[in-house]
């Protein structure tokens, strides 16, 4: 192919890649090639929100990565699925929309990602968004990404959970994605007219109507082509065999927190020792490539429900058929929601400045594979510590990109992370003990009343905790003189011209929340940096934080504290 044919080659049609494909092709003079290893996202199991557990566990739609045995989790190998389909992980995720706390992005700037503070990021959250309710200084209408509350918490368990959080002494928040994250309230999701609103639906499909965008699926990118210290294209394997694709502009990696560092390393860009061990010729030493890997862990706090109102009553084949038929015909009903319709964000202890624990409430007791946890009705909290100190890595084993890299998260390596999960257990029990849950609360199934001491809680967590599927940080963005930064604040790979990385691997630290929203925000802002080097004017808004954070864990004394 002609070296002048494409101005930009984007590797990966995921949460970031689809955004870039749309925004860069707004300029009709720019020609863009988008490469994706996976295929079509038109499966009913992708588009129907309630079927979310299926695509993430299907090899056709997701890379089924697993970590190395995790030394602090009894050597468990943890599942790490990543999207391999148009829309990437936005086509297999839980559709939960959480921006993160404002201080998460201030933290990025403090660590060297200049101008990636909250006031500079907020305009791009707003640019991306089509909010279902009233626009204000924090929320916007008219963007590509539909955001709403699904079925508007019709099941009474949702509101009971929010009330219980307030009774336990925490704030209620009317909009955790607005000026106040901390507290309990309705949860938001990326669903439009009953359909999963992935970046493929929101950004890519409109862009595919433009003549200056080419999308190729079923393509494996083998490596980045380098001439001296410049990226000039990519080598691929497609349906027609091996090809070399050149670009007159830039190569942009949006292959995600596993794929992007892997492609850099197999191309000879990364830590010298890692490349030597994999017998890869070192082209450019960047010791931070693949390091700084982070993820969220969570477990299910499960209770029996005393009233027959939970989703456990809808798991039989006839009920599932009825839900599916209604969704196919009308895109309404239980098929049109991810069922995470209420939530909470709290601090694990006094002295924590902003929330580091997150609740997803589900009016069912169920596993991620969609199977019932026990006979009868139940409900569960997904609870996890969202600001871990533990760090891991991604390291290639050979120059063959089809060989999965080694992944080590080092979950719970840091003592602070272990202590936070103890708080997850004890604080959750206090919340569910409140009077708002009295009509519904049955026996505690998991962890179970026998789990009380620090040692018992630690043992339970090591056995029961699961990934929340939020890996990030493996190509960290930082100051130009930071030796462990992989990209600079303009998303350019340090020391290599014509090469950028734009996806969640850039996050210096993991935000307090699900990662799809901040990944889309990052891609929106990066698109402006790529096009013009300029960005939208920074916002000037206030953010609600507890002024007593250093001395109090919550705002008020809980009404019923579990002893």
Short mmCIF file of C-alpha atoms in Angstrom, two decimals, residues 6-361:
data_model
loop_
_atom_site.label_atom_id
_atom_site.label_comp_id
_atom_site.label_asym_id
_atom_site.label_seq_id
_atom_site.Cartn_x
_atom_site.Cartn_y
_atom_site.Cartn_z
CA UNK A 6 -3.15 7.05 5.31
CA UNK A 7 -2.49 9.98 7.59
CA UNK A 8 -3.24 7.90 10.67
CA UNK A 9 -3.21 4.17 11.36
CA UNK A 10 -5.14 3.32 14.52
CA UNK A 11 -4.53 -0.09 16.06
CA UNK A 12 -7.60 -1.29 17.96
CA UNK A 13 -11.29 -0.43 17.46
CA UNK A 14 -12.12 -0.29 21.16
CA UNK A 15 -13.27 2.34 23.60
CA UNK A 16 -10.51 4.74 22.52
CA UNK A 17 -9.94 3.67 18.92
CA UNK A 18 -13.54 4.22 17.84
CA UNK A 19 -13.52 7.71 19.37
CA UNK A 20 -10.31 8.58 17.51
CA UNK A 21 -11.62 7.19 14.22
CA UNK A 22 -14.66 9.45 14.50
CA UNK A 23 -12.94 12.63 15.62
CA UNK A 24 -9.95 12.44 13.28
CA UNK A 25 -12.12 11.85 10.20
CA UNK A 26 -14.15 14.98 10.93
CA UNK A 27 -11.44 16.61 8.81
CA UNK A 28 -12.30 15.42 5.29
CA UNK A 29 -8.72 15.91 4.16
CA UNK A 30 -7.44 13.32 6.62
CA UNK A 31 -7.40 9.63 5.70
CA UNK A 32 -7.61 7.14 8.57
CA UNK A 33 -7.19 3.36 8.72
CA UNK A 34 -8.67 1.55 11.74
CA UNK A 35 -7.43 -2.00 12.36
CA UNK A 36 -9.22 -4.51 14.59
CA UNK A 37 -8.34 -8.14 15.28
CA UNK A 38 -11.93 -9.08 16.08
CA UNK A 39 -15.02 -8.89 13.93
CA UNK A 40 -18.60 -7.66 13.95
CA UNK A 41 -20.39 -6.62 17.15
CA UNK A 42 -23.91 -7.27 15.83
CA UNK A 43 -24.56 -10.29 18.05
CA UNK A 44 -27.70 -10.10 20.21
CA UNK A 45 -25.53 -11.11 23.17
CA UNK A 46 -23.49 -7.92 22.73
CA UNK A 47 -26.35 -5.57 21.97
CA UNK A 48 -28.74 -6.79 24.69
CA UNK A 49 -27.60 -5.17 27.96
CA UNK A 50 -28.75 -7.95 30.27
CA UNK A 51 -26.62 -10.51 28.36
CA UNK A 52 -23.40 -8.77 29.45
CA UNK A 53 -21.84 -11.90 30.99
CA UNK A 54 -21.85 -13.76 27.66
CA UNK A 55 -19.51 -11.75 25.38
CA UNK A 56 -16.83 -11.27 28.03
CA UNK A 57 -16.61 -15.04 28.43
CA UNK A 58 -16.67 -15.82 24.69
CA UNK A 59 -13.39 -16.29 22.79
CA UNK A 60 -14.93 -14.87 19.63
CA UNK A 61 -15.50 -11.51 21.28
CA UNK A 62 -12.79 -11.26 23.94
CA UNK A 63 -9.15 -12.07 24.48
CA UNK A 64 -9.28 -14.59 27.31
CA UNK A 65 -6.12 -13.52 29.11
CA UNK A 66 -5.18 -14.91 32.50
CA UNK A 67 -2.62 -13.64 34.94
CA UNK A 68 0.32 -15.56 36.23
CA UNK A 69 -0.38 -17.21 39.61
CA UNK A 70 -1.02 -14.28 41.93
CA UNK A 71 1.24 -14.72 44.97
CA UNK A 72 -0.99 -12.78 47.38
CA UNK A 73 -4.20 -14.52 46.23
CA UNK A 74 -3.23 -18.11 47.02
CA UNK A 75 -1.58 -18.37 43.59
CA UNK A 76 -4.89 -18.03 41.76
CA UNK A 77 -4.70 -17.26 38.03
CA UNK A 78 -7.06 -14.35 37.51
CA UNK A 79 -9.25 -13.96 34.42
CA UNK A 80 -8.58 -10.79 32.38
CA UNK A 81 -10.91 -10.63 29.34
CA UNK A 82 -10.35 -7.75 26.88
CA UNK A 83 -12.57 -6.87 23.95
CA UNK A 84 -11.73 -8.45 20.57
CA UNK A 85 -14.59 -7.04 18.51
CA UNK A 86 -15.70 -3.71 17.11
CA UNK A 87 -16.17 -1.53 20.17
CA UNK A 88 -13.49 -3.44 22.06
CA UNK A 89 -14.13 -3.70 25.78
CA UNK A 90 -17.07 -1.27 25.49
CA UNK A 91 -18.80 -4.15 23.64
CA UNK A 92 -18.21 -6.69 26.42
CA UNK A 93 -18.26 -4.58 29.60
CA UNK A 94 -21.01 -3.98 32.16
CA UNK A 95 -21.99 -0.61 30.60
CA UNK A 96 -21.57 1.18 33.94
CA UNK A 97 -20.78 4.88 33.47
CA UNK A 98 -18.51 6.30 36.16
CA UNK A 99 -16.17 9.19 35.46
CA UNK A 100 -14.18 8.87 38.66
CA UNK A 101 -13.62 11.43 41.39
CA UNK A 102 -12.30 14.87 40.44
CA UNK A 103 -9.24 14.31 42.62
CA UNK A 104 -8.34 11.21 40.59
CA UNK A 105 -7.48 13.46 37.64
CA UNK A 106 -5.81 16.10 39.79
CA UNK A 107 -3.65 13.21 40.97
CA UNK A 108 -2.68 12.48 37.35
CA UNK A 109 -1.49 16.06 36.90
CA UNK A 110 0.40 15.97 40.19
CA UNK A 111 2.24 12.87 38.96
CA UNK A 112 3.41 14.61 35.79
CA UNK A 113 0.50 14.33 33.33
CA UNK A 114 0.37 18.08 32.86
CA UNK A 115 -3.07 19.58 32.10
CA UNK A 116 -4.86 16.28 32.72
CA UNK A 117 -6.40 17.62 35.95
CA UNK A 118 -10.16 17.52 36.49
CA UNK A 119 -10.90 21.02 35.22
CA UNK A 120 -9.19 20.19 31.92
CA UNK A 121 -10.81 16.76 31.64
CA UNK A 122 -14.38 17.81 32.46
CA UNK A 123 -15.02 19.55 29.09
CA UNK A 124 -14.25 16.26 27.35
CA UNK A 125 -16.51 14.20 29.58
CA UNK A 126 -19.21 16.66 28.57
CA UNK A 127 -18.27 16.63 24.89
CA UNK A 128 -18.69 12.86 24.74
CA UNK A 129 -22.00 12.70 26.58
CA UNK A 130 -25.70 12.68 25.80
CA UNK A 131 -27.13 12.79 29.33
CA UNK A 132 -30.74 11.69 29.71
CA UNK A 133 -31.60 14.32 32.29
CA UNK A 134 -30.96 18.05 32.75
CA UNK A 135 -27.67 19.46 31.51
CA UNK A 136 -25.66 21.63 33.91
CA UNK A 137 -22.06 22.68 34.58
CA UNK A 138 -21.06 19.01 34.88
CA UNK A 139 -23.37 17.14 32.47
CA UNK A 140 -24.21 17.69 28.80
CA UNK A 141 -26.62 16.68 26.07
CA UNK A 142 -25.95 16.12 22.38
CA UNK A 143 -22.75 14.09 22.49
CA UNK A 144 -22.39 10.62 20.94
CA UNK A 145 -22.49 8.60 24.18
CA UNK A 146 -25.98 8.00 25.64
CA UNK A 147 -26.02 7.88 29.46
CA UNK A 148 -29.07 7.15 31.63
CA UNK A 149 -30.38 5.01 34.50
CA UNK A 150 -31.79 2.06 32.57
CA UNK A 151 -35.16 1.09 34.08
CA UNK A 152 -35.07 3.93 36.65
CA UNK A 153 -34.82 1.68 39.71
CA UNK A 154 -38.27 0.09 39.45
CA UNK A 155 -37.26 -2.71 41.78
CA UNK A 156 -37.70 -1.45 45.39
CA UNK A 157 -34.42 -3.02 46.47
CA UNK A 158 -32.47 -0.31 44.63
CA UNK A 159 -33.95 2.57 46.62
CA UNK A 160 -33.79 0.60 49.87
CA UNK A 161 -30.04 0.28 49.39
CA UNK A 162 -29.66 4.03 48.85
CA UNK A 163 -31.77 4.73 51.94
CA UNK A 164 -29.68 2.29 53.96
CA UNK A 165 -26.50 4.09 52.96
CA UNK A 166 -27.96 7.37 54.16
CA UNK A 167 -29.16 5.79 57.41
CA UNK A 168 -25.64 4.44 57.98
CA UNK A 169 -24.36 8.00 58.07
CA UNK A 170 -23.29 8.63 54.49
CA UNK A 171 -24.35 11.34 52.08
CA UNK A 172 -26.94 10.86 49.39
CA UNK A 173 -25.73 12.09 46.02
CA UNK A 174 -28.08 13.16 43.26
CA UNK A 175 -25.34 12.73 40.64
CA UNK A 176 -22.08 10.96 41.45
CA UNK A 177 -20.78 11.99 38.00
CA UNK A 178 -21.51 15.62 38.79
CA UNK A 179 -20.14 17.80 41.55
CA UNK A 180 -20.36 15.17 44.32
CA UNK A 181 -19.23 11.60 43.86
CA UNK A 182 -19.25 10.63 47.53
CA UNK A 183 -22.50 9.08 48.71
CA UNK A 184 -25.31 6.76 47.59
CA UNK A 185 -27.56 7.24 44.57
CA UNK A 186 -28.80 6.04 41.20
CA UNK A 187 -26.18 4.45 38.94
CA UNK A 188 -25.73 5.42 35.30
CA UNK A 189 -25.23 3.22 32.27
CA UNK A 190 -24.35 3.54 28.58
CA UNK A 191 -27.58 2.25 27.06
CA UNK A 192 -29.67 3.90 24.34
CA UNK A 193 -33.21 2.86 23.46
CA UNK A 194 -32.62 -0.43 25.26
CA UNK A 195 -29.40 -1.23 23.36
CA UNK A 196 -25.79 -1.33 24.59
CA UNK A 197 -24.33 2.01 23.54
CA UNK A 198 -20.73 0.98 22.94
CA UNK A 199 -18.21 3.22 21.20
CA UNK A 200 -18.88 1.14 18.07
CA UNK A 201 -22.51 2.25 18.14
CA UNK A 202 -21.89 5.77 19.43
CA UNK A 203 -18.80 6.79 17.47
CA UNK A 204 -17.72 4.28 14.84
CA UNK A 205 -20.91 3.64 12.90
CA UNK A 206 -21.52 7.34 12.14
CA UNK A 207 -17.87 7.70 11.10
CA UNK A 208 -18.06 4.68 8.78
CA UNK A 209 -20.33 6.72 6.51
CA UNK A 210 -17.34 8.93 5.67
CA UNK A 211 -15.16 8.21 2.64
CA UNK A 212 -11.96 9.04 4.51
CA UNK A 213 -12.26 6.19 7.05
CA UNK A 214 -11.27 2.61 6.24
CA UNK A 215 -12.09 -0.08 8.81
CA UNK A 216 -10.48 -3.48 8.53
CA UNK A 217 -11.41 -6.36 10.84
CA UNK A 218 -9.85 -9.80 11.33
CA UNK A 219 -6.41 -8.18 11.18
CA UNK A 220 -3.56 -9.05 13.53
CA UNK A 221 -0.95 -6.31 13.86
CA UNK A 222 2.42 -8.04 14.22
CA UNK A 223 4.62 -5.05 14.98
CA UNK A 224 5.23 -1.35 14.49
CA UNK A 225 7.54 -0.49 11.60
CA UNK A 226 10.40 1.77 12.68
CA UNK A 227 12.95 3.68 10.67
CA UNK A 228 15.58 4.91 13.07
CA UNK A 229 13.46 6.51 15.81
CA UNK A 230 10.33 7.06 13.73
CA UNK A 231 7.18 4.93 13.33
CA UNK A 232 6.34 4.65 9.63
CA UNK A 233 3.65 1.98 9.62
CA UNK A 234 2.67 -1.48 10.81
CA UNK A 235 3.15 -5.08 9.70
CA UNK A 236 -0.07 -7.09 9.74
CA UNK A 237 -1.53 -10.49 8.99
CA UNK A 238 -4.94 -10.24 7.38
CA UNK A 239 -7.21 -12.33 5.24
CA UNK A 240 -4.77 -11.89 2.34
CA UNK A 241 -1.73 -12.91 4.35
CA UNK A 242 1.09 -10.65 5.47
CA UNK A 243 1.04 -6.98 4.53
CA UNK A 244 3.01 -3.86 5.24
CA UNK A 245 0.99 -0.70 5.75
CA UNK A 246 2.77 2.64 5.69
CA UNK A 247 1.59 6.00 6.95
CA UNK A 248 2.70 9.51 6.16
CA UNK A 249 1.51 10.66 9.57
CA UNK A 250 1.22 8.68 12.79
CA UNK A 251 0.64 5.22 14.19
CA UNK A 252 -1.72 5.32 17.19
CA UNK A 253 -1.93 2.32 19.50
CA UNK A 254 -5.35 1.88 21.08
CA UNK A 255 -4.98 -1.82 21.77
CA UNK A 256 -5.64 -1.52 25.49
CA UNK A 257 -3.64 -2.05 28.69
CA UNK A 258 -2.50 -5.52 27.61
CA UNK A 259 -2.27 -5.13 23.84
CA UNK A 260 -0.53 -1.74 23.65
CA UNK A 261 2.47 -2.61 25.84
CA UNK A 262 2.68 -6.00 24.10
CA UNK A 263 2.89 -4.35 20.66
CA UNK A 264 5.50 -1.90 21.83
CA UNK A 265 7.60 -4.68 23.29
CA UNK A 266 7.41 -7.02 20.28
CA UNK A 267 8.44 -4.00 18.17
CA UNK A 268 11.57 -3.54 20.24
CA UNK A 269 10.35 -0.70 22.45
CA UNK A 270 10.45 -1.41 26.17
CA UNK A 271 12.59 -2.53 29.10
CA UNK A 272 15.93 -3.90 27.95
CA UNK A 273 15.86 -6.90 30.28
CA UNK A 274 12.34 -7.96 29.18
CA UNK A 275 13.23 -7.77 25.49
CA UNK A 276 16.50 -9.63 25.96
CA UNK A 277 14.73 -12.45 27.75
CA UNK A 278 12.24 -12.68 24.88
CA UNK A 279 15.04 -12.57 22.25
CA UNK A 280 13.73 -9.31 20.78
CA UNK A 281 16.13 -6.77 19.32
CA UNK A 282 16.09 -3.57 21.35
CA UNK A 283 15.15 -0.62 19.13
CA UNK A 284 14.39 1.92 21.83
CA UNK A 285 14.73 1.47 25.57
CA UNK A 286 11.69 2.58 27.58
CA UNK A 287 11.77 0.87 30.98
CA UNK A 288 8.18 1.81 31.83
CA UNK A 289 6.53 -0.15 29.01
CA UNK A 290 4.36 -2.82 30.64
CA UNK A 291 5.02 -1.63 34.20
CA UNK A 292 2.63 0.19 36.58
CA UNK A 293 -0.23 -2.24 35.81
CA UNK A 294 -3.26 -1.70 38.04
CA UNK A 295 -6.74 -3.17 38.38
CA UNK A 296 -9.78 -3.12 40.63
CA UNK A 297 -10.74 -6.13 42.72
CA UNK A 298 -14.21 -6.79 44.10
CA UNK A 299 -16.24 -9.48 45.80
CA UNK A 300 -19.95 -10.19 46.18
CA UNK A 301 -21.63 -9.54 49.52
CA UNK A 302 -24.71 -11.77 49.23
CA UNK A 303 -27.92 -11.99 51.26
CA UNK A 304 -31.13 -13.92 50.99
CA UNK A 305 -34.14 -11.73 50.20
CA UNK A 306 -37.27 -12.18 52.34
CA UNK A 307 -39.59 -11.03 49.56
CA UNK A 308 -39.92 -12.76 46.16
CA UNK A 309 -38.93 -9.67 44.19
CA UNK A 310 -35.33 -10.35 43.18
CA UNK A 311 -34.08 -11.26 39.73
CA UNK A 312 -33.44 -14.80 40.93
CA UNK A 313 -37.06 -15.43 40.05
CA UNK A 314 -36.31 -14.58 36.41
CA UNK A 315 -33.51 -17.07 35.75
CA UNK A 316 -35.60 -19.98 34.47
CA UNK A 317 -35.68 -20.79 30.74
CA UNK A 318 -39.24 -19.54 30.21
CA UNK A 319 -38.55 -16.26 31.99
CA UNK A 320 -35.36 -15.75 30.02
CA UNK A 321 -37.23 -16.46 26.79
CA UNK A 322 -39.91 -13.92 27.66
CA UNK A 323 -37.28 -11.29 28.53
CA UNK A 324 -35.46 -11.97 25.26
CA UNK A 325 -38.60 -11.82 23.11
CA UNK A 326 -39.70 -8.54 24.68
CA UNK A 327 -36.25 -7.07 24.11
CA UNK A 328 -36.13 -8.24 20.48
CA UNK A 329 -39.57 -6.79 19.76
CA UNK A 330 -39.56 -3.61 21.82
CA UNK A 331 -36.05 -3.10 23.34
CA UNK A 332 -37.68 -2.71 26.76
CA UNK A 333 -38.03 -4.63 30.01
CA UNK A 334 -35.38 -6.51 31.97
CA UNK A 335 -33.36 -7.12 28.82
CA UNK A 336 -32.74 -3.38 28.42
CA UNK A 337 -30.69 -2.81 31.59
CA UNK A 338 -27.45 -4.06 33.09
CA UNK A 339 -29.34 -4.24 36.44
CA UNK A 340 -26.73 -2.13 38.27
CA UNK A 341 -29.12 0.74 38.92
CA UNK A 342 -27.99 2.00 42.35
CA UNK A 343 -24.58 2.45 43.86
CA UNK A 344 -22.40 4.03 46.51
CA UNK A 345 -18.98 5.68 46.80
CA UNK A 346 -17.48 5.95 50.27
CA UNK A 347 -14.12 6.33 52.03
CA UNK A 348 -12.63 3.29 53.72
CA UNK A 349 -11.39 5.18 56.80
CA UNK A 350 -10.69 8.63 58.17
CA UNK A 351 -7.64 10.22 56.59
CA UNK A 352 -8.65 9.12 53.07
CA UNK A 353 -9.27 12.33 51.16
CA UNK A 354 -11.77 11.11 48.56
CA UNK A 355 -13.79 7.89 48.06
CA UNK A 356 -11.82 4.71 47.53
CA UNK A 357 -14.61 2.11 47.88
CA UNK A 358 -17.36 1.52 45.32
CA UNK A 359 -20.66 -0.37 45.54
CA UNK A 360 -22.63 -1.77 42.63
CA UNK A 361 -26.00 -2.98 43.96
#
